[in-house]
Each structure stands twice: as C-alpha cells, then as structure tokens.
PDB file of C-alpha atoms in Angstrom:
ATOM      1  CA  UNK A 792     109.802 148.592  85.856  1.00 85.00           C
ATOM      2  CA  UNK A 793     111.055 146.420  88.708  1.00 94.00           C
ATOM      3  CA  UNK A 794     113.427 147.692  91.441  1.00 95.00           C
ATOM      4  CA  UNK A 795     116.270 145.538  90.114  1.00 97.00           C
ATOM      5  CA  UNK A 796     116.077 147.267  86.731  1.00 97.00           C
ATOM      6  CA  UNK A 797     117.929 150.198  88.318  1.00 96.00           C
ATOM      7  CA  UNK A 798     121.070 148.036  88.433  1.00 98.00           C
ATOM      8  CA  UNK A 799     123.452 148.770  85.538  1.00 98.00           C
ATOM      9  CA  UNK A 800     124.513 145.962  83.226  1.00 98.00           C
ATOM     10  CA  UNK A 801     128.142 145.461  82.251  1.00 98.00           C
ATOM     11  CA  UNK A 802     127.868 142.582  79.806  1.00 98.00           C
ATOM     12  CA  UNK A 803     130.841 140.237  80.094  1.00 98.00           C
ATOM     13  CA  UNK A 804     130.191 138.349  76.854  1.00 97.00           C
ATOM     14  CA  UNK A 805     130.215 134.878  78.407  1.00 97.00           C
ATOM     15  CA  UNK A 806     128.512 132.459  76.011  1.00 95.00           C
ATOM     16  CA  UNK A 807     125.450 130.322  76.445  1.00 95.00           C
ATOM     17  CA  UNK A 808     126.309 126.648  76.813  1.00 96.00           C
ATOM     18  CA  UNK A 809     124.243 123.498  76.960  1.00 95.00           C
ATOM     19  CA  UNK A 810     123.314 122.220  80.412  1.00 97.00           C
ATOM     20  CA  UNK A 811     124.583 118.647  80.862  1.00 97.00           C
ATOM     21  CA  UNK A 812     121.103 117.216  81.298  1.00 97.00           C
ATOM     22  CA  UNK A 813     122.380 113.777  82.287  1.00 97.00           C
ATOM     23  CA  UNK A 814     123.329 115.287  85.658  1.00 97.00           C
ATOM     24  CA  UNK A 815     119.856 116.634  86.350  1.00 98.00           C
ATOM     25  CA  UNK A 816     116.193 115.771  86.020  1.00 98.00           C
ATOM     26  CA  UNK A 817     114.201 117.441  83.235  1.00 97.00           C
ATOM     27  CA  UNK A 818     110.680 117.318  81.900  1.00 91.00           C
ATOM     28  CA  UNK A 819     110.589 116.254  78.261  1.00 88.00           C
ATOM     29  CA  UNK A 820     109.288 117.723  76.086  1.00 90.00           C
ATOM     30  CA  UNK A 821     109.828 121.089  77.722  1.00 93.00           C
ATOM     31  CA  UNK A 822     106.602 122.377  79.339  1.00 94.00           C
ATOM     32  CA  UNK A 823     106.494 125.628  77.369  1.00 97.00           C
ATOM     33  CA  UNK A 824     107.391 123.929  74.101  1.00 95.00           C
ATOM     34  CA  UNK A 825     104.356 121.677  74.612  1.00 95.00           C
ATOM     35  CA  UNK A 826     102.224 124.825  74.670  1.00 96.00           C
ATOM     36  CA  UNK A 827     103.752 126.026  71.393  1.00 95.00           C
ATOM     37  CA  UNK A 828     106.269 128.563  72.711  1.00 96.00           C
ATOM     38  CA  UNK A 829     108.494 129.747  69.823  1.00 95.00           C
ATOM     39  CA  UNK A 830     112.004 128.774  70.892  1.00 91.00           C
ATOM     40  CA  UNK A 831     113.042 128.333  67.251  1.00 85.00           C
ATOM     41  CA  UNK A 832     116.731 127.400  67.121  1.00 82.00           C
ATOM     42  CA  UNK A 833     117.181 128.224  70.796  1.00 78.00           C
ATOM     43  CA  UNK A 834     117.024 125.511  73.439  1.00 84.00           C
ATOM     44  CA  UNK A 835     115.458 126.218  76.843  1.00 92.00           C
ATOM     45  CA  UNK A 836     118.184 124.082  78.418  1.00 96.00           C
ATOM     46  CA  UNK A 837     121.030 126.529  77.909  1.00 96.00           C
ATOM     47  CA  UNK A 838     122.595 128.923  80.424  1.00 97.00           C
ATOM     48  CA  UNK A 839     125.696 131.064  80.738  1.00 98.00           C
ATOM     49  CA  UNK A 840     128.778 128.990  81.520  1.00 98.00           C
ATOM     50  CA  UNK A 841     129.110 130.190  85.117  1.00 98.00           C
ATOM     51  CA  UNK A 842     125.519 129.189  85.886  1.00 98.00           C
ATOM     52  CA  UNK A 843     126.059 125.695  84.493  1.00 98.00           C
ATOM     53  CA  UNK A 844     129.141 125.348  86.716  1.00 98.00           C
ATOM     54  CA  UNK A 845     127.156 126.599  89.717  1.00 98.00           C
ATOM     55  CA  UNK A 846     124.229 124.293  88.986  1.00 98.00           C
ATOM     56  CA  UNK A 847     126.621 121.351  89.041  1.00 98.00           C
ATOM     57  CA  UNK A 848     127.967 122.603  92.373  1.00 98.00           C
ATOM     58  CA  UNK A 849     124.401 122.862  93.713  1.00 98.00           C
ATOM     59  CA  UNK A 850     123.703 119.284  92.591  1.00 98.00           C
ATOM     60  CA  UNK A 851     126.844 118.152  94.411  1.00 98.00           C
ATOM     61  CA  UNK A 852     125.679 119.937  97.581  1.00 98.00           C
ATOM     62  CA  UNK A 853     122.312 118.229  97.272  1.00 98.00           C
ATOM     63  CA  UNK A 854     123.946 114.805  96.983  1.00 97.00           C
ATOM     64  CA  UNK A 855     125.681 115.318 100.324  1.00 98.00           C
ATOM     65  CA  UNK A 856     122.360 116.054 102.020  1.00 97.00           C
ATOM     66  CA  UNK A 857     120.017 113.781 100.070  1.00 98.00           C
ATOM     67  CA  UNK A 858     121.834 111.006  98.214  1.00 97.00           C
ATOM     68  CA  UNK A 859     120.134 110.106  94.930  1.00 96.00           C
ATOM     69  CA  UNK A 860     118.014 113.282  94.862  1.00 98.00           C
ATOM     70  CA  UNK A 861     118.427 115.524  91.843  1.00 98.00           C
ATOM     71  CA  UNK A 862     117.719 119.087  90.875  1.00 98.00           C
ATOM     72  CA  UNK A 863     115.031 119.220  88.201  1.00 98.00           C
ATOM     73  CA  UNK A 864     115.475 122.004  85.676  1.00 98.00           C
ATOM     74  CA  UNK A 865     112.089 123.357  84.730  1.00 97.00           C
ATOM     75  CA  UNK A 866     113.229 126.288  82.602  1.00 96.00           C
ATOM     76  CA  UNK A 867     116.458 128.136  81.879  1.00 97.00           C
ATOM     77  CA  UNK A 868     117.235 130.364  78.874  1.00 97.00           C
ATOM     78  CA  UNK A 869     114.096 132.011  77.542  1.00 96.00           C
ATOM     79  CA  UNK A 870     114.163 134.384  74.536  1.00 96.00           C
ATOM     80  CA  UNK A 871     111.939 137.450  74.760  1.00 96.00           C
ATOM     81  CA  UNK A 872     109.643 135.924  72.100  1.00 96.00           C
ATOM     82  CA  UNK A 873     108.966 133.026  74.465  1.00 97.00           C
ATOM     83  CA  UNK A 874     108.475 135.444  77.355  1.00 97.00           C
ATOM     84  CA  UNK A 875     105.859 137.270  75.270  1.00 98.00           C
ATOM     85  CA  UNK A 876     104.164 133.994  74.352  1.00 98.00           C
ATOM     86  CA  UNK A 877     103.952 132.840  77.974  1.00 98.00           C
ATOM     87  CA  UNK A 878     102.731 136.202  79.238  1.00 98.00           C
ATOM     88  CA  UNK A 879      99.952 136.201  76.625  1.00 98.00           C
ATOM     89  CA  UNK A 880      99.153 132.554  77.354  1.00 98.00           C
ATOM     90  CA  UNK A 881      98.909 133.224  81.091  1.00 98.00           C
ATOM     91  CA  UNK A 882      96.674 136.247  80.532  1.00 98.00           C
ATOM     92  CA  UNK A 883      94.329 134.143  78.390  1.00 98.00           C
ATOM     93  CA  UNK A 884      94.304 131.379  81.033  1.00 97.00           C
ATOM     94  CA  UNK A 885      93.326 133.803  83.789  1.00 97.00           C
ATOM     95  CA  UNK A 886      90.548 135.208  81.597  1.00 98.00           C
ATOM     96  CA  UNK A 887      89.284 131.681  80.947  1.00 97.00           C
ATOM     97  CA  UNK A 888      89.507 130.594  84.589  1.00 96.00           C
ATOM     98  CA  UNK A 889      87.450 133.596  85.671  1.00 96.00           C
ATOM     99  CA  UNK A 890      84.781 132.844  83.101  1.00 96.00           C
ATOM    100  CA  UNK A 891      85.352 136.039  81.142  1.00 97.00           C
ATOM    101  CA  UNK A 892      85.464 136.699  77.404  1.00 95.00           C
ATOM    102  CA  UNK A 893      88.565 138.702  76.501  1.00 95.00           C
ATOM    103  CA  UNK A 894      86.751 140.888  73.960  1.00 95.00           C
ATOM    104  CA  UNK A 895      84.235 141.857  76.653  1.00 96.00           C
ATOM    105  CA  UNK A 896      86.713 142.820  79.370  1.00 96.00           C
ATOM    106  CA  UNK A 897      86.434 146.300  80.801  1.00 97.00           C
ATOM    107  CA  UNK A 898      89.550 148.428  81.051  1.00 97.00           C
ATOM    108  CA  UNK A 899      89.547 147.871  84.812  1.00 97.00           C
ATOM    109  CA  UNK A 900      89.242 144.093  84.478  1.00 97.00           C
ATOM    110  CA  UNK A 901      91.988 144.006  81.868  1.00 97.00           C
ATOM    111  CA  UNK A 902      94.324 146.059  84.066  1.00 97.00           C
ATOM    112  CA  UNK A 903      93.579 143.888  87.100  1.00 97.00           C
ATOM    113  CA  UNK A 904      94.376 140.685  85.205  1.00 98.00           C
ATOM    114  CA  UNK A 905      97.624 142.096  83.815  1.00 98.00           C
ATOM    115  CA  UNK A 906      98.643 143.096  87.347  1.00 96.00           C
ATOM    116  CA  UNK A 907      98.016 139.513  88.434  1.00 96.00           C
ATOM    117  CA  UNK A 908     100.060 138.115  85.536  1.00 98.00           C
ATOM    118  CA  UNK A 909     103.000 140.415  86.221  1.00 97.00           C
ATOM    119  CA  UNK A 910     103.211 139.345  89.857  1.00 94.00           C
ATOM    120  CA  UNK A 911     104.944 136.236  88.508  1.00 95.00           C
ATOM    121  CA  UNK A 912     105.959 136.988  84.925  1.00 98.00           C
ATOM    122  CA  UNK A 913     108.500 139.633  83.973  1.00 97.00           C
ATOM    123  CA  UNK A 914     107.400 141.984  81.232  1.00 97.00           C
ATOM    124  CA  UNK A 915     108.744 140.918  77.799  1.00 98.00           C
ATOM    125  CA  UNK A 916     110.777 144.091  77.415  1.00 97.00           C
ATOM    126  CA  UNK A 917     113.085 144.609  74.444  1.00 96.00           C
ATOM    127  CA  UNK A 918     114.838 147.499  76.206  1.00 97.00           C
ATOM    128  CA  UNK A 919     118.408 146.347  76.829  1.00 96.00           C
ATOM    129  CA  UNK A 920     118.347 148.140  80.187  1.00 97.00           C
ATOM    130  CA  UNK A 921     115.349 146.146  81.446  1.00 98.00           C
ATOM    131  CA  UNK A 922     115.702 142.570  80.149  1.00 98.00           C
ATOM    132  CA  UNK A 923     113.475 139.760  81.427  1.00 98.00           C
ATOM    133  CA  UNK A 924     115.781 137.719  83.697  1.00 98.00           C
ATOM    134  CA  UNK A 925     115.565 134.476  81.713  1.00 98.00           C
ATOM    135  CA  UNK A 926     116.477 136.277  78.469  1.00 98.00           C
ATOM    136  CA  UNK A 927     119.945 136.895  79.906  1.00 98.00           C
ATOM    137  CA  UNK A 928     120.750 133.204  80.305  1.00 98.00           C
ATOM    138  CA  UNK A 929     121.395 133.959  83.978  1.00 98.00           C
ATOM    139  CA  UNK A 930     118.164 132.729  85.580  1.00 98.00           C
ATOM    140  CA  UNK A 931     116.842 129.226  86.084  1.00 98.00           C
ATOM    141  CA  UNK A 932     113.623 127.717  87.442  1.00 98.00           C
ATOM    142  CA  UNK A 933     114.222 124.541  89.424  1.00 98.00           C
ATOM    143  CA  UNK A 934     112.678 122.075  91.826  1.00 98.00           C
ATOM    144  CA  UNK A 935     113.759 118.738  93.329  1.00 98.00           C
ATOM    145  CA  UNK A 936     113.262 115.087  92.437  1.00 98.00           C
ATOM    146  CA  UNK A 937     113.613 112.381  95.095  1.00 98.00           C
ATOM    147  CA  UNK A 938     115.333 108.995  94.932  1.00 97.00           C
ATOM    148  CA  UNK A 939     112.225 107.393  93.382  1.00 97.00           C
ATOM    149  CA  UNK A 940     112.153 109.902  90.521  1.00 96.00           C
ATOM    150  CA  UNK A 941     109.122 111.727  91.914  1.00 97.00           C
ATOM    151  CA  UNK A 942     108.980 115.515  91.976  1.00 98.00           C
ATOM    152  CA  UNK A 943     109.200 116.693  95.587  1.00 98.00           C
ATOM    153  CA  UNK A 944     106.044 118.440  96.817  1.00 97.00           C
ATOM    154  CA  UNK A 945     106.739 122.134  97.370  1.00 98.00           C
ATOM    155  CA  UNK A 946     103.139 122.989  98.248  1.00 97.00           C
ATOM    156  CA  UNK A 947     102.439 124.716  94.937  1.00 98.00           C
ATOM    157  CA  UNK A 948     103.417 124.172  91.304  1.00 98.00           C
ATOM    158  CA  UNK A 949     105.908 126.333  89.450  1.00 98.00           C
ATOM    159  CA  UNK A 950     104.299 129.402  87.819  1.00 97.00           C
ATOM    160  CA  UNK A 951     101.188 129.366  90.039  1.00 97.00           C
ATOM    161  CA  UNK A 952      99.599 132.817  90.251  1.00 96.00           C
ATOM    162  CA  UNK A 953      98.923 132.853  93.981  1.00 96.00           C
ATOM    163  CA  UNK A 954     100.452 133.803  97.303  1.00 96.00           C
ATOM    164  CA  UNK A 955     101.533 130.164  97.665  1.00 97.00           C
ATOM    165  CA  UNK A 956     104.383 130.971  95.283  1.00 98.00           C
ATOM    166  CA  UNK A 957     106.002 133.182  97.925  1.00 97.00           C
ATOM    167  CA  UNK A 958     109.042 131.295  99.292  1.00 98.00           C
ATOM    168  CA  UNK A 959     108.017 131.620 102.949  1.00 97.00           C
ATOM    169  CA  UNK A 960     104.274 131.102 102.464  1.00 97.00           C
ATOM    170  CA  UNK A 961     104.274 127.962 104.643  1.00 97.00           C
ATOM    171  CA  UNK A 962     106.880 129.127 107.157  1.00 95.00           C
ATOM    172  CA  UNK A 963     104.600 129.696 110.150  1.00 91.00           C
ATOM    173  CA  UNK A 964     102.328 126.673 109.864  1.00 89.00           C
ATOM    174  CA  UNK A 965     102.317 124.019 112.623  1.00 88.00           C
ATOM    175  CA  UNK A 966     100.763 121.347 110.374  1.00 92.00           C
ATOM    176  CA  UNK A 967     103.416 118.643 109.750  1.00 91.00           C
ATOM    177  CA  UNK A 968     102.613 118.191 106.049  1.00 89.00           C
ATOM    178  CA  UNK A 969     102.724 121.933 105.488  1.00 93.00           C
ATOM    179  CA  UNK A 970     105.950 122.231 107.449  1.00 96.00           C
ATOM    180  CA  UNK A 971     107.428 119.696 105.026  1.00 96.00           C
ATOM    181  CA  UNK A 972     106.591 121.970 102.090  1.00 97.00           C
ATOM    182  CA  UNK A 973     108.588 124.713 103.746  1.00 97.00           C
ATOM    183  CA  UNK A 974     111.404 122.310 104.570  1.00 97.00           C
ATOM    184  CA  UNK A 975     111.615 121.247 100.931  1.00 98.00           C
ATOM    185  CA  UNK A 976     111.775 124.855  99.805  1.00 98.00           C
ATOM    186  CA  UNK A 977     114.509 125.583 102.326  1.00 98.00           C
ATOM    187  CA  UNK A 978     116.524 122.606 101.095  1.00 98.00           C
ATOM    188  CA  UNK A 979     116.272 123.797  97.494  1.00 98.00           C
ATOM    189  CA  UNK A 980     117.244 127.332  98.482  1.00 98.00           C
ATOM    190  CA  UNK A 981     120.128 126.098 100.621  1.00 98.00           C
ATOM    191  CA  UNK A 982     121.816 124.068  97.892  1.00 98.00           C
ATOM    192  CA  UNK A 983     121.307 126.802  95.302  1.00 98.00           C
ATOM    193  CA  UNK A 984     122.557 129.637  97.486  1.00 98.00           C
ATOM    194  CA  UNK A 985     125.606 127.641  98.565  1.00 98.00           C
ATOM    195  CA  UNK A 986     126.470 127.542  94.861  1.00 98.00           C
ATOM    196  CA  UNK A 987     126.190 131.323  94.526  1.00 98.00           C
ATOM    197  CA  UNK A 988     122.600 131.768  93.343  1.00 98.00           C
ATOM    198  CA  UNK A 989     120.069 134.223  94.744  1.00 98.00           C
ATOM    199  CA  UNK A 990     116.374 133.383  95.011  1.00 98.00           C
ATOM    200  CA  UNK A 991     113.594 135.570  93.646  1.00 98.00           C
ATOM    201  CA  UNK A 992     111.777 136.984  96.705  1.00 97.00           C
ATOM    202  CA  UNK A 993     108.405 136.209  95.101  1.00 97.00           C
ATOM    203  CA  UNK A 994     109.021 132.762  93.576  1.00 98.00           C
ATOM    204  CA  UNK A 995     110.323 129.721  95.459  1.00 98.00           C
ATOM    205  CA  UNK A 996     111.606 128.153  92.194  1.00 98.00           C
ATOM    206  CA  UNK A 997     113.439 131.060  90.497  1.00 98.00           C
ATOM    207  CA  UNK A 998     117.173 131.525  91.058  1.00 98.00           C
ATOM    208  CA  UNK A 999     119.657 133.796  89.338  1.00 98.00           C
ATOM    209  CA  UNK A1000     123.366 134.464  89.237  1.00 98.00           C
ATOM    210  CA  UNK A1001     124.926 137.491  87.587  1.00 98.00           C
ATOM    211  CA  UNK A1002     121.795 139.229  86.303  1.00 98.00           C
ATOM    212  CA  UNK A1003     120.168 142.422  87.584  1.00 98.00           C
ATOM    213  CA  UNK A1004     118.019 140.666  90.189  1.00 98.00           C
ATOM    214  CA  UNK A1005     121.049 138.844  91.585  1.00 98.00           C
ATOM    215  CA  UNK A1006     123.022 142.083  91.867  1.00 98.00           C
ATOM    216  CA  UNK A1007     120.068 143.958  93.370  1.00 98.00           C
ATOM    217  CA  UNK A1008     119.558 141.281  96.039  1.00 98.00           C
ATOM    218  CA  UNK A1009     123.261 141.438  96.918  1.00 97.00           C
ATOM    219  CA  UNK A1010     123.036 145.207  97.234  1.00 97.00           C
ATOM    220  CA  UNK A1011     119.910 144.990  99.398  1.00 96.00           C
ATOM    221  CA  UNK A1012     121.697 142.654 101.791  1.00 95.00           C
ATOM    222  CA  UNK A1013     124.959 144.646 101.688  1.00 92.00           C
ATOM    223  CA  UNK A1014     124.187 148.373 101.248  1.00 91.00           C
ATOM    224  CA  UNK A1015     127.879 149.271 101.396  1.00 92.00           C
ATOM    225  CA  UNK A1016     128.546 147.199  98.284  1.00 90.00           C
ATOM    226  CA  UNK A1017     127.706 148.091  94.706  1.00 94.00           C
ATOM    227  CA  UNK A1018     127.183 144.956  92.632  1.00 97.00           C
ATOM    228  CA  UNK A1019     126.361 145.364  88.933  1.00 98.00           C
ATOM    229  CA  UNK A1020     124.905 142.817  86.546  1.00 98.00           C
ATOM    230  CA  UNK A1021     127.338 141.034  84.264  1.00 98.00           C
ATOM    231  CA  UNK A1022     124.731 139.464  81.995  1.00 98.00           C
ATOM    232  CA  UNK A1023     122.263 141.314  79.783  1.00 98.00           C
ATOM    233  CA  UNK A1024     119.702 140.197  77.218  1.00 97.00           C
ATOM    234  CA  UNK A1025     120.947 137.804  74.548  1.00 93.00           C
ATOM    235  CA  UNK A1026     118.019 137.645  72.064  1.00 74.00           C
TER     236      UNK A1026
END
C-alpha cells in the first residue's frame, strides 16, 4: 500500500475520451501493445476529459517556450489487466537480466526482485480503494519531442528500474551534458504543472491530475487543505 492510497476517492463519473493524437507525438504501435499487453477493446490513448483538456494546455505552454516541440504521450489509460501483464513482464525481465532461472529463485531473491519492480510499477490491485493510477484514466506518462521529431534525451528511458528515474537524479551535476538532462526534465515538469498536473516523486515521466497521488501531493504541499481524489478505477 502506497501513502497516497490513504486518500479517499469520490468518483465524479467523468468519462474517458480519446486523446487528439494529432496534437501530440506518439509511438505507434503502442510500446506495451508490441509486447502483447491485453488492452482488448480499450485504447491506451484515452484519458478522462479534464486530463485531455490539461494536456492540450500543457502543449500550448510548451509551444510558447519551444516552438515546434511536442509532448510525446508514452502511455495513458491502462486497465488493471495490462498493469498485471507489465508487472509480470518486468519481473521476468529482471530475472533474465540477472542471469537467474525463475523456477530456481529463493524466497529471498524473489522478494528482492518484486521490491525492485514495485519501485516503479504500481501493484495491479483490484481493490477499488487502492487502484493503480493509470487504471483511473487520470495518469499519463510523457516525454518531449524536439523540432526535428527526435525524442529529447532525459538521461534515462521511461520505465527504467534505476535511481536515474528519480526526477532530480541529475540536479547536482556540473557536467554540461548531464545538466541538460535535468533541464529537459524541468521543462517537461514546468509545462505539465502549469496545466494542473502533479509529478510522481519517483518517476520523471509520470504525471497525474485528479487521482489519489495528485490529491496526496497537494495535501503534502498544503497540510491545511484536504484534497480527495475524484477519479477511481474504471476497469
């Protein structure tokens, strides 16, 4: 259970709507679909209406600062079945990368790997009080694309299981190239937060608006306030 799961959810019933992809950059086919993730009839490029409106606002902010740059949407709505698939896939990848055989893992090794996986991935909970953020349609993973169509270098890829995923990992470096990674992350955060999003403290790419994490971050910054989540799990 994460700290933000203590935030109550008062579902407002706002529908999922398609993101107008012509306004943004996207990877096609979707990276998780290429792995076989079971989206079924659900598209990963859907969000709650207010998030679509705010994404458009963030893109407009970006245009003022970097003409011809675009926000790239890596992932948006994610059913719990896809969350489960990606958690299992990531676990298997870590096992493979460490040269282990899953059937031969000790209980300690298995627990250690799961702890590593859950540093990035939310547990695929079906409890309506503890939904994975993306299952609410109120979280989105994004990066930036420059005027040439190239993905901007953030110093680590999305979903990397390492400390480099921390938003401020490169903040204290005096190496110019590394400083640029931090500058790119700050730019992304700036345009998203101006549009009302809050950034996951552990992932430079993950932003939410209206879910439990968003409300929890507001409450952490403003202890005298009492934000609640307005979006719960959809499927």
